[in-house]
Amino acid sequence: MIEQVRNALPGAEAEIFTERVARGLTRFANSAIHQNITTETTSVRLRVHRDGRTVALTGRDPETLIARARAALEAAPADRAWPGLTAPAALPGEGNLDEETATATPADRAARVRDFVRAAGGLETAGYVSTTVHRATYENTLGQVAAGGTTEAALDGIARTGTSDGVSRLASVRLADLDGARLGARAAVKARASAHPEALPPGRYEVVLEPTAVADVLNCLAIFGFNGRMVAEGMSFATPGADQLDPAITLLDDPAGPGGIGLPFDAEGTPRDTLTLVDRGTIRGVLHDRRTAALAGAVSTGHYSDAGFGALGSCLHLLGSGAGPADEVDGPEADSHVSALVRDVERGLLVTDNWYTRVLDPKTLVMTGLTRNGLWLIEDGQVTRPVQNLRFTQSYPRALAPGAVLGVGATAVGQPATRLDLGFRAPALRLASWNYTGNAAG
């Protein structure tokens, strides 16, 4: 298609990004599957710059896109900030794509649902199992050519008593990594352990955030903290080179690493490799696309997003403190790595989920939200009783500031992506203080 563009629009700079996404989704409620959906979509994005004007269009038919681009260029405003196209560059690889996941059937997903439901031991269950394969190609008039793909398999399910819910979540490149029985049993233990919660006064508490809650922290850091546009406009807390977070925090964007979920290049054809955002508490990197990089006098890191508010992460990976798989435990903790953090807490809270979070101040990244799916009081290193959900107002960078991180779980756990190309690998965190401002129903 790039030759068609050259012939139809002589002298233009042009790029073509083609995505093919196939997703299988199996939903269950009341402990039974109620929906199976399979979707396959193909989209073509054509961006053209000629005579100082830029247009970007999406569609499926090349000839129609080229004709639309020609007409749109005549009416487009001047683009004085055009950053140019990506020059030819090698990719770090073709992406982490598992063929068994790419070809998974409804029966494969249903087997995980069956195991989850059975392991819940008669509790009501609900959730989903999904498999996604994301393939893409890119080419431009400078000669950059790229192709790659990735897969994600995810299970997100709850078990429910009359007064409580318990949740288990896991995401991986491989569907084979999702053990429905283990996840269902864990959700059921959490649900039973959080039944009949008691009220707890609002205030500042030491917390152990499980990986399911840490994923929300990483999501907000990706959108508001390390977004190159936010940094360039002075709307982010992040200052490259500054020691702003605790030395226990090392954060990567790592779609190309082992287990990373994400394409090895972005929609501008820029290769994505392992990018260190935070190195032992020091801000080392910022997420850039070509425009934000030009604005900042930097280079693109391969994080173009069509969301409209700057560059976004692809696979945020908060490094754990050790290695090795976690073991199952008897209590409500997600696993033995979480239990190890709980043992050192004199008085605090074990938090399963941060939910319904909204930004109050992007600059300081003050967020408000609720706990969900299990909240317990910790006393003298033991989980003692379930407590009712609480509302919080908390600056996420302040919660991770030097001296505020008291412990990091041994290994990171994959968590389901919040959008097609933004996933997470998160360990549990033990934090010195989290500000709870009121009680919340449910």
CSV table of C-alpha atoms in Angstrom, one decimal:
chain,number,residue,atom,x,y,z
A,1,MET,CA,0.0,0.0,0.0
A,2,ILE,CA,2.9,2.4,0.6
A,3,GLU,CA,3.7,2.3,-3.1
A,4,GLN,CA,0.1,3.3,-3.9
A,5,VAL,CA,0.5,6.3,-1.6
A,6,ARG,CA,3.8,7.3,-3.2
A,7,ASN,CA,2.2,7.1,-6.6
A,8,ALA,CA,-1.0,8.9,-5.6
A,9,LEU,CA,0.6,11.6,-3.4
A,10,PRO,CA,4.1,12.4,-4.8
A,11,GLY,CA,6.5,13.9,-2.4
A,12,ALA,CA,4.4,13.1,0.7
A,13,GLU,CA,5.7,11.6,3.9
A,14,ALA,CA,3.4,8.7,4.7
A,15,GLU,CA,3.0,5.8,7.1
A,16,ILE,CA,0.6,2.9,7.3
A,17,PHE,CA,-0.2,1.0,10.5
A,18,THR,CA,-2.4,-2.1,10.2
A,19,GLU,CA,-3.8,-3.9,13.2
A,20,ARG,CA,-5.5,-7.2,13.4
A,21,VAL,CA,-7.1,-8.1,16.7
A,22,ALA,CA,-8.9,-11.4,17.5
A,23,ARG,CA,-10.5,-11.7,20.9
A,24,GLY,CA,-12.4,-14.5,22.5
A,25,LEU,CA,-14.4,-13.7,25.6
A,26,THR,CA,-16.3,-16.2,27.9
A,27,ARG,CA,-18.4,-14.6,30.6
A,28,PHE,CA,-20.0,-16.3,33.5
A,29,ALA,CA,-22.5,-15.3,36.2
A,30,ASN,CA,-24.5,-17.2,38.8
A,31,SER,CA,-21.8,-19.9,38.4
A,32,ALA,CA,-22.7,-20.6,34.8
A,33,ILE,CA,-21.5,-19.4,31.4
A,34,HIS,CA,-23.9,-17.0,29.9
A,35,GLN,CA,-22.0,-15.5,27.0
A,36,ASN,CA,-19.3,-16.5,24.5
A,37,ILE,CA,-18.1,-13.8,22.1
A,38,THR,CA,-15.5,-13.9,19.4
A,39,THR,CA,-14.5,-10.7,17.6
A,40,GLU,CA,-12.0,-10.1,14.8
A,41,THR,CA,-11.2,-6.6,13.6
A,42,THR,CA,-8.8,-5.2,11.1
A,43,SER,CA,-8.0,-1.5,11.0
A,44,VAL,CA,-5.7,0.5,8.8
A,45,ARG,CA,-4.3,3.9,9.9
A,46,LEU,CA,-2.9,6.1,7.2
A,47,ARG,CA,-1.0,9.3,8.2
A,48,VAL,CA,0.2,11.7,5.5
A,49,HIS,CA,2.3,14.9,5.7
A,50,ARG,CA,2.6,17.0,2.6
A,51,ASP,CA,3.2,20.8,2.0
A,52,GLY,CA,3.3,21.4,5.8
A,53,ARG,CA,-0.1,19.8,6.5
A,54,THR,CA,-0.9,16.5,8.2
A,55,VAL,CA,-3.9,14.2,8.1
A,56,ALA,CA,-4.5,10.9,9.8
A,57,LEU,CA,-7.4,8.6,8.8
A,58,THR,CA,-8.5,5.0,9.6
A,59,GLY,CA,-10.5,2.6,7.5
A,60,ARG,CA,-10.1,-0.7,5.6
A,61,ASP,CA,-9.9,0.0,1.9
A,62,PRO,CA,-6.6,1.4,0.7
A,63,GLU,CA,-7.9,3.3,-2.3
A,64,THR,CA,-10.6,5.0,-0.3
A,65,LEU,CA,-8.2,6.0,2.4
A,66,ILE,CA,-5.8,7.5,-0.1
A,67,ALA,CA,-8.6,9.5,-1.8
A,68,ARG,CA,-9.8,10.7,1.6
A,69,ALA,CA,-6.3,11.7,2.5
A,70,ARG,CA,-5.9,13.8,-0.7
A,71,ALA,CA,-9.1,15.6,-0.1
A,72,ALA,CA,-8.4,16.2,3.6
A,73,LEU,CA,-4.9,17.6,3.0
A,74,GLU,CA,-6.5,20.5,1.0
A,75,ALA,CA,-8.4,21.6,4.1
A,76,ALA,CA,-6.0,20.6,6.9
A,77,PRO,CA,-4.4,23.4,9.0
A,78,ALA,CA,-0.6,23.9,9.0
A,79,ASP,CA,1.2,21.5,11.2
A,80,ARG,CA,4.3,23.3,12.4
A,81,ALA,CA,5.1,20.7,15.0
A,82,TRP,CA,5.3,17.7,12.5
A,83,PRO,CA,8.1,15.5,14.0
A,84,GLY,CA,8.8,13.5,10.9
A,85,LEU,CA,8.6,9.8,10.3
A,86,THR,CA,10.5,7.0,12.0
A,87,ALA,CA,13.8,6.2,10.3
A,88,PRO,CA,14.6,2.5,9.5
A,89,ALA,CA,15.5,0.7,12.7
A,90,ALA,CA,15.6,-2.9,13.9
A,91,LEU,CA,13.1,-4.3,16.3
A,92,PRO,CA,14.1,-6.0,19.6
A,93,GLY,CA,12.0,-9.0,18.5
A,94,GLU,CA,8.7,-10.0,17.0
A,95,GLY,CA,6.8,-9.9,20.3
A,96,ASN,CA,5.7,-12.6,22.8
A,97,LEU,CA,3.0,-14.5,21.0
A,98,ASP,CA,1.8,-17.9,22.1
A,99,GLU,CA,0.2,-19.9,19.3
A,100,GLU,CA,-1.9,-22.1,21.7
A,101,THR,CA,-3.4,-18.9,23.1
A,102,ALA,CA,-3.9,-17.4,19.7
A,103,THR,CA,-5.9,-20.4,18.6
A,104,ALA,CA,-7.8,-21.0,21.9
A,105,THR,CA,-11.4,-22.2,21.5
A,106,PRO,CA,-14.5,-21.4,23.6
A,107,ALA,CA,-14.0,-24.9,25.1
A,108,ASP,CA,-10.5,-24.0,26.3
A,109,ARG,CA,-11.8,-20.9,28.1
A,110,ALA,CA,-14.9,-22.8,29.4
A,111,ALA,CA,-12.5,-25.4,31.0
A,112,ARG,CA,-11.0,-22.6,33.1
A,113,VAL,CA,-14.5,-21.3,34.1
A,114,ARG,CA,-15.5,-24.9,35.1
A,115,ASP,CA,-12.5,-25.3,37.3
A,116,PHE,CA,-13.0,-21.9,38.9
A,117,VAL,CA,-16.6,-22.5,39.7
A,118,ARG,CA,-16.0,-26.0,41.1
A,119,ALA,CA,-13.1,-24.8,43.3
A,120,ALA,CA,-15.4,-22.1,44.8
A,121,GLY,CA,-17.1,-24.8,46.8
A,122,GLY,CA,-20.7,-23.8,46.2
A,123,LEU,CA,-20.3,-20.1,46.4
A,124,GLU,CA,-21.9,-17.9,43.7
A,125,THR,CA,-19.3,-17.0,41.1
A,126,ALA,CA,-19.0,-14.5,38.2
A,127,GLY,CA,-16.3,-13.2,35.9
A,128,TYR,CA,-14.7,-13.8,32.6
A,129,VAL,CA,-11.9,-15.6,30.8
A,130,SER,CA,-10.5,-14.0,27.7
A,131,THR,CA,-7.9,-14.7,25.0
A,132,THR,CA,-6.6,-12.0,22.7
A,133,VAL,CA,-4.1,-12.1,19.8
A,134,HIS,CA,-2.9,-8.7,18.6
A,135,ARG,CA,-0.9,-8.6,15.3
A,136,ALA,CA,0.3,-5.5,13.5
A,137,THR,CA,2.4,-4.3,10.6
A,138,TYR,CA,3.9,-1.0,9.8
A,139,GLU,CA,5.6,0.7,6.8
A,140,ASN,CA,6.5,4.2,5.8
A,141,THR,CA,8.0,6.2,2.9
A,142,LEU,CA,11.4,6.4,4.7
A,143,GLY,CA,11.7,2.6,4.5
A,144,GLN,CA,10.9,1.6,8.0
A,145,VAL,CA,9.1,-1.8,8.0
A,146,ALA,CA,7.9,-3.7,11.1
A,147,ALA,CA,5.7,-6.7,12.0
A,148,GLY,CA,4.9,-8.5,15.2
A,149,GLY,CA,2.3,-9.7,17.6
A,150,THR,CA,1.4,-10.6,21.1
A,151,THR,CA,-1.1,-12.6,23.0
A,152,GLU,CA,-2.9,-12.1,26.4
A,153,ALA,CA,-4.9,-14.6,28.3
A,154,ALA,CA,-6.8,-13.3,31.4
A,155,LEU,CA,-9.1,-14.6,34.1
A,156,ASP,CA,-10.9,-12.2,36.4
A,157,GLY,CA,-13.4,-13.8,38.7
A,158,ILE,CA,-15.2,-13.4,42.0
A,159,ALA,CA,-16.8,-15.7,44.6
A,160,ARG,CA,-19.6,-14.3,46.7
A,161,THR,CA,-21.2,-14.9,50.1
A,162,GLY,CA,-24.3,-13.0,51.3
A,163,THR,CA,-22.1,-10.2,52.7
A,164,SER,CA,-18.8,-10.3,50.9
A,165,ASP,CA,-16.9,-10.9,47.6
A,166,GLY,CA,-13.5,-12.4,47.0
A,167,VAL,CA,-11.5,-11.9,43.8
A,168,SER,CA,-8.7,-13.6,41.8
A,169,ARG,CA,-7.1,-12.1,38.7
A,170,LEU,CA,-4.3,-13.3,36.5
A,171,ALA,CA,-3.0,-12.4,33.1
A,172,SER,CA,-0.3,-14.1,31.0
A,173,VAL,CA,1.0,-14.4,27.4
A,174,ARG,CA,-0.1,-18.1,27.8
A,175,LEU,CA,-3.6,-19.5,28.5
A,176,ALA,CA,-1.8,-22.5,29.9
A,177,ASP,CA,-0.7,-20.4,32.9
A,178,LEU,CA,-4.3,-19.8,34.0
A,179,ASP,CA,-5.1,-22.4,36.7
A,180,GLY,CA,-8.9,-21.9,37.1
A,181,ALA,CA,-9.0,-24.2,40.2
A,182,ARG,CA,-6.3,-22.3,42.0
A,183,LEU,CA,-7.8,-19.0,41.2
A,184,GLY,CA,-11.4,-20.1,42.1
A,185,ALA,CA,-10.2,-21.6,45.5
A,186,ARG,CA,-8.4,-18.3,46.3
A,187,ALA,CA,-11.4,-16.2,45.5
A,188,ALA,CA,-13.6,-18.4,47.7
A,189,VAL,CA,-11.1,-18.2,50.6
A,190,LYS,CA,-11.2,-14.4,50.3
A,191,ALA,CA,-15.0,-14.3,50.1
A,192,ARG,CA,-15.4,-16.4,53.2
A,193,ALA,CA,-12.7,-14.6,55.2
A,194,SER,CA,-14.4,-11.2,54.4
A,195,ALA,CA,-17.9,-12.1,55.4
A,196,HIS,CA,-19.7,-9.9,57.9
A,197,PRO,CA,-17.1,-7.0,57.9
A,198,GLU,CA,-17.0,-4.5,60.7
A,199,ALA,CA,-16.7,-0.7,60.5
A,200,LEU,CA,-13.3,0.8,61.0
A,201,PRO,CA,-12.7,4.5,61.7
A,202,PRO,CA,-11.2,6.5,58.7
A,203,GLY,CA,-7.6,7.6,59.1
A,204,ARG,CA,-4.0,6.9,58.0
A,205,TYR,CA,-3.1,3.2,58.0
A,206,GLU,CA,-0.1,1.2,57.0
A,207,VAL,CA,-1.2,-1.0,54.2
A,208,VAL,CA,-0.3,-4.1,52.3
A,209,LEU,CA,-1.5,-3.7,48.7
A,210,GLU,CA,-2.0,-7.0,46.9
A,211,PRO,CA,-0.9,-7.1,43.2
A,212,THR,CA,-4.6,-6.5,42.2
A,213,ALA,CA,-4.5,-3.2,43.9
A,214,VAL,CA,-0.9,-2.3,42.8
A,215,ALA,CA,-2.0,-2.6,39.2
A,216,ASP,CA,-4.3,0.5,39.7
A,217,VAL,CA,-1.3,2.4,41.0
A,218,LEU,CA,0.7,1.5,37.9
A,219,ASN,CA,-2.1,2.4,35.6
A,220,CYS,CA,-2.4,5.9,37.1
A,221,LEU,CA,1.4,6.3,36.9
A,222,ALA,CA,1.4,5.3,33.3
A,223,ILE,CA,-1.4,7.7,32.3
A,224,PHE,CA,-0.5,10.8,34.4
A,225,GLY,CA,3.0,10.3,35.8
A,226,PHE,CA,5.3,9.1,33.0
A,227,ASN,CA,3.2,10.5,30.1
A,228,GLY,CA,5.7,12.6,28.1
A,229,ARG,CA,3.1,15.2,27.2
A,230,MET,CA,2.2,15.7,30.9
A,231,VAL,CA,5.9,15.9,31.8
A,232,ALA,CA,6.6,18.5,29.1
A,233,GLU,CA,3.6,20.6,30.1
A,234,GLY,CA,4.6,20.6,33.8
A,235,MET,CA,1.5,18.6,34.7
A,236,SER,CA,3.3,15.5,36.1
A,237,PHE,CA,5.1,14.9,39.4
A,238,ALA,CA,8.0,13.2,37.5
A,239,THR,CA,11.3,15.0,37.3
A,240,PRO,CA,13.9,13.0,35.4
A,241,GLY,CA,17.1,12.5,37.4
A,242,ALA,CA,15.4,13.2,40.7
A,243,ASP,CA,15.2,10.7,43.6
A,244,GLN,CA,11.4,11.0,44.0
A,245,LEU,CA,10.5,7.4,45.0
A,246,ASP,CA,11.7,4.9,47.5
A,247,PRO,CA,14.9,3.0,46.6
A,248,ALA,CA,12.8,-0.2,46.7
A,249,ILE,CA,11.0,0.9,43.5
A,250,THR,CA,12.3,-0.1,40.1
A,251,LEU,CA,9.7,0.3,37.3
A,252,LEU,CA,10.1,-0.7,33.7
A,253,ASP,CA,8.0,-0.6,30.6
A,254,ASP,CA,8.9,-4.0,29.2
A,255,PRO,CA,6.7,-5.4,26.4
A,256,ALA,CA,9.7,-7.1,24.8
A,257,GLY,CA,10.9,-8.8,28.0
A,258,PRO,CA,10.1,-12.4,29.1
A,259,GLY,CA,6.3,-12.5,29.8
A,260,GLY,CA,5.8,-9.0,28.5
A,261,ILE,CA,2.4,-8.4,26.8
A,262,GLY,CA,2.6,-5.8,24.0
A,263,LEU,CA,3.7,-5.1,20.5
A,264,PRO,CA,7.4,-4.6,19.8
A,265,PHE,CA,6.7,-1.3,18.1
A,266,ASP,CA,4.0,1.4,18.2
A,267,ALA,CA,1.7,2.9,15.6
A,268,GLU,CA,4.5,5.3,14.4
A,269,GLY,CA,6.8,2.3,13.7
A,270,THR,CA,9.2,3.1,16.6
A,271,PRO,CA,10.7,0.0,18.2
A,272,ARG,CA,9.9,-0.7,21.8
A,273,ASP,CA,12.5,-2.2,24.0
A,274,THR,CA,12.9,-2.4,27.8
A,275,LEU,CA,12.6,1.2,29.1
A,276,THR,CA,13.6,2.0,32.7
A,277,LEU,CA,11.2,4.5,34.1
A,278,VAL,CA,12.4,4.3,37.7
A,279,ASP,CA,15.7,2.9,38.9
A,280,ARG,CA,15.9,2.3,42.6
A,281,GLY,CA,13.8,5.4,43.3
A,282,THR,CA,15.4,7.7,40.7
A,283,ILE,CA,13.3,8.8,37.8
A,284,ARG,CA,15.2,7.7,34.7
A,285,GLY,CA,12.7,7.7,31.8
A,286,VAL,CA,9.6,9.2,30.3
A,287,LEU,CA,7.2,7.7,27.8
A,288,HIS,CA,7.4,9.5,24.5
A,289,ASP,CA,5.8,9.4,21.0
A,290,ARG,CA,7.4,11.4,18.2
A,291,ARG,CA,5.6,14.6,19.0
A,292,THR,CA,6.1,14.6,22.7
A,293,ALA,CA,9.8,13.7,22.2
A,294,ALA,CA,10.3,16.6,19.8
A,295,LEU,CA,8.6,18.9,22.3
A,296,ALA,CA,11.0,17.7,25.0
A,297,GLY,CA,14.1,17.5,22.9
A,298,ALA,CA,14.2,13.8,23.4
A,299,VAL,CA,13.7,10.7,21.3
A,300,SER,CA,10.5,8.6,21.0
A,301,THR,CA,10.4,5.5,23.2
A,302,GLY,CA,7.7,3.9,21.0
A,303,HIS,CA,4.7,4.8,23.1
A,304,TYR,CA,2.3,6.5,20.6
A,305,SER,CA,-1.3,6.4,21.7
A,306,ASP,CA,-4.4,7.5,19.9
A,307,ALA,CA,-6.1,8.2,23.2
A,308,GLY,CA,-5.5,11.9,22.6
A,309,PHE,CA,-3.6,12.9,25.7
A,310,GLY,CA,0.0,11.9,25.1
A,311,ALA,CA,2.2,8.8,25.2
A,312,LEU,CA,1.1,5.9,27.3
A,313,GLY,CA,2.8,2.8,28.6
A,314,SER,CA,2.6,-0.6,27.1
A,315,CYS,CA,3.5,-3.2,29.8
A,316,LEU,CA,4.3,-1.6,33.1
A,317,HIS,CA,6.5,-4.0,35.2
A,318,LEU,CA,7.3,-3.2,38.8
A,319,LEU,CA,10.1,-5.4,39.8
A,320,GLY,CA,9.7,-7.7,42.8
A,321,SER,CA,12.3,-8.1,45.6
A,322,GLY,CA,13.2,-11.7,44.9
A,323,ALA,CA,12.4,-14.7,42.7
A,324,GLY,CA,10.6,-18.0,42.8
A,325,PRO,CA,6.9,-18.9,42.7
A,326,ALA,CA,4.5,-18.1,45.5
A,327,ASP,CA,2.8,-20.8,47.6
A,328,GLU,CA,-0.8,-21.0,48.6
A,329,VAL,CA,-1.8,-19.9,52.1
A,330,ASP,CA,-4.7,-20.7,54.4
A,331,GLY,CA,-5.7,-17.1,55.1
A,332,PRO,CA,-7.1,-14.3,52.9
A,333,GLU,CA,-3.7,-13.2,51.6
A,334,ALA,CA,-3.3,-13.8,47.9
A,335,ASP,CA,-0.2,-16.0,48.4
A,336,SER,CA,2.9,-16.6,50.5
A,337,HIS,CA,4.6,-13.5,49.2
A,338,VAL,CA,1.8,-11.3,50.5
A,339,SER,CA,1.8,-13.2,53.8
A,340,ALA,CA,5.5,-12.4,54.2
A,341,LEU,CA,4.7,-8.7,54.0
A,342,VAL,CA,1.8,-9.0,56.4
A,343,ARG,CA,3.9,-10.6,59.1
A,344,ASP,CA,5.9,-7.4,59.6
A,345,VAL,CA,2.8,-5.1,60.1
A,346,GLU,CA,2.0,-4.1,63.7
A,347,ARG,CA,-1.3,-2.5,62.8
A,348,GLY,CA,-2.6,-1.9,59.3
A,349,LEU,CA,-4.8,-3.0,56.4
A,350,LEU,CA,-4.6,-5.8,53.8
A,351,VAL,CA,-6.1,-4.4,50.6
A,352,THR,CA,-7.3,-6.5,47.7
A,353,ASP,CA,-8.5,-3.8,45.3
A,354,ASN,CA,-8.4,-0.1,44.6
A,355,TRP,CA,-11.6,0.6,42.6
A,356,TYR,CA,-13.3,3.4,40.9
A,357,THR,CA,-10.2,5.6,41.2
A,358,ARG,CA,-10.3,9.2,39.8
A,359,VAL,CA,-7.6,11.8,39.6
A,360,LEU,CA,-8.1,14.9,41.7
A,361,ASP,CA,-4.8,16.6,41.0
A,362,PRO,CA,-2.6,15.4,38.1
A,363,LYS,CA,0.5,17.3,39.2
A,364,THR,CA,0.7,15.6,42.6
A,365,LEU,CA,-1.3,12.5,41.4
A,366,VAL,CA,-3.8,12.7,44.2
A,367,MET,CA,-6.4,10.0,43.6
A,368,THR,CA,-9.7,9.2,45.2
A,369,GLY,CA,-11.3,5.8,45.2
A,370,LEU,CA,-12.7,2.9,47.1
A,371,THR,CA,-11.5,-0.5,48.4
A,372,ARG,CA,-13.2,-3.5,47.1
A,373,ASN,CA,-13.4,-7.4,47.1
A,374,GLY,CA,-11.8,-7.8,50.5
A,375,LEU,CA,-10.3,-5.5,53.2
A,376,TRP,CA,-8.9,-6.8,56.5
A,377,LEU,CA,-7.3,-5.4,59.7
A,378,ILE,CA,-3.8,-6.6,60.4
A,379,GLU,CA,-2.7,-6.7,64.0
A,380,ASP,CA,0.7,-7.9,65.3
A,381,GLY,CA,1.5,-9.6,61.9
A,382,GLN,CA,-1.8,-11.4,61.6
A,383,VAL,CA,-5.0,-10.8,59.6
A,384,THR,CA,-7.5,-10.6,62.4
A,385,ARG,CA,-10.9,-9.5,61.0
A,386,PRO,CA,-12.6,-8.2,57.9
A,387,VAL,CA,-13.6,-4.5,57.8
A,388,GLN,CA,-16.0,-2.5,55.7
A,389,ASN,CA,-14.9,-0.8,52.5
A,390,LEU,CA,-13.2,2.6,52.9
A,391,ARG,CA,-12.9,5.6,50.6
A,392,PHE,CA,-9.4,7.1,50.2
A,393,THR,CA,-7.8,10.3,49.0
A,394,GLN,CA,-4.1,9.6,48.4
A,395,SER,CA,-1.2,11.0,46.4
A,396,TYR,CA,0.3,7.9,44.8
A,397,PRO,CA,3.9,9.3,44.5
A,398,ARG,CA,3.7,10.3,48.1
A,399,ALA,CA,2.7,6.7,49.0
A,400,LEU,CA,5.8,5.5,47.2
A,401,ALA,CA,8.2,8.3,48.4
A,402,PRO,CA,11.6,7.7,49.9
A,403,GLY,CA,11.1,5.9,53.2
A,404,ALA,CA,7.4,5.1,52.5
A,405,VAL,CA,7.9,1.7,51.0
A,406,LEU,CA,8.4,-0.8,53.8
A,407,GLY,CA,8.4,-4.0,51.6
A,408,VAL,CA,8.0,-5.3,48.1
A,409,GLY,CA,6.7,-8.8,47.3
A,410,ALA,CA,9.1,-11.3,45.9
A,411,THR,CA,7.7,-11.6,42.4
A,412,ALA,CA,5.5,-9.6,40.0
A,413,VAL,CA,2.1,-11.1,39.0
A,414,GLY,CA,0.5,-10.4,35.6
A,415,GLN,CA,-2.7,-8.4,35.8
A,416,PRO,CA,-5.3,-8.0,33.0
A,417,ALA,CA,-4.8,-5.1,30.6
A,418,THR,CA,-7.0,-2.0,31.1
A,419,ARG,CA,-6.8,-1.4,27.3
A,420,LEU,CA,-5.6,-3.3,24.3
A,421,ASP,CA,-2.0,-2.3,24.7
A,422,LEU,CA,-1.5,-1.5,28.4
A,423,GLY,CA,-0.9,-4.4,30.8
A,424,PHE,CA,0.8,-4.8,34.2
A,425,ARG,CA,3.1,-7.0,36.1
A,426,ALA,CA,2.9,-6.1,39.8
A,427,PRO,CA,4.2,-7.5,43.1
A,428,ALA,CA,2.5,-6.7,46.5
A,429,LEU,CA,3.6,-3.6,48.3
A,430,ARG,CA,3.8,-2.8,52.0
A,431,LEU,CA,3.4,1.0,52.4
A,432,ALA,CA,3.9,3.1,55.5
A,433,SER,CA,0.7,5.2,55.1
A,434,TRP,CA,-2.5,5.4,53.1
A,435,ASN,CA,-5.1,8.1,53.8
A,436,TYR,CA,-8.7,6.7,54.2
A,437,THR,CA,-11.2,9.5,54.4
A,438,GLY,CA,-14.5,7.8,55.0
A,439,ASN,CA,-16.6,4.6,55.0
A,440,ALA,CA,-18.1,3.2,51.8
A,441,ALA,CA,-21.1,1.0,51.3
A,442,GLY,CA,-20.6,-2.5,49.9
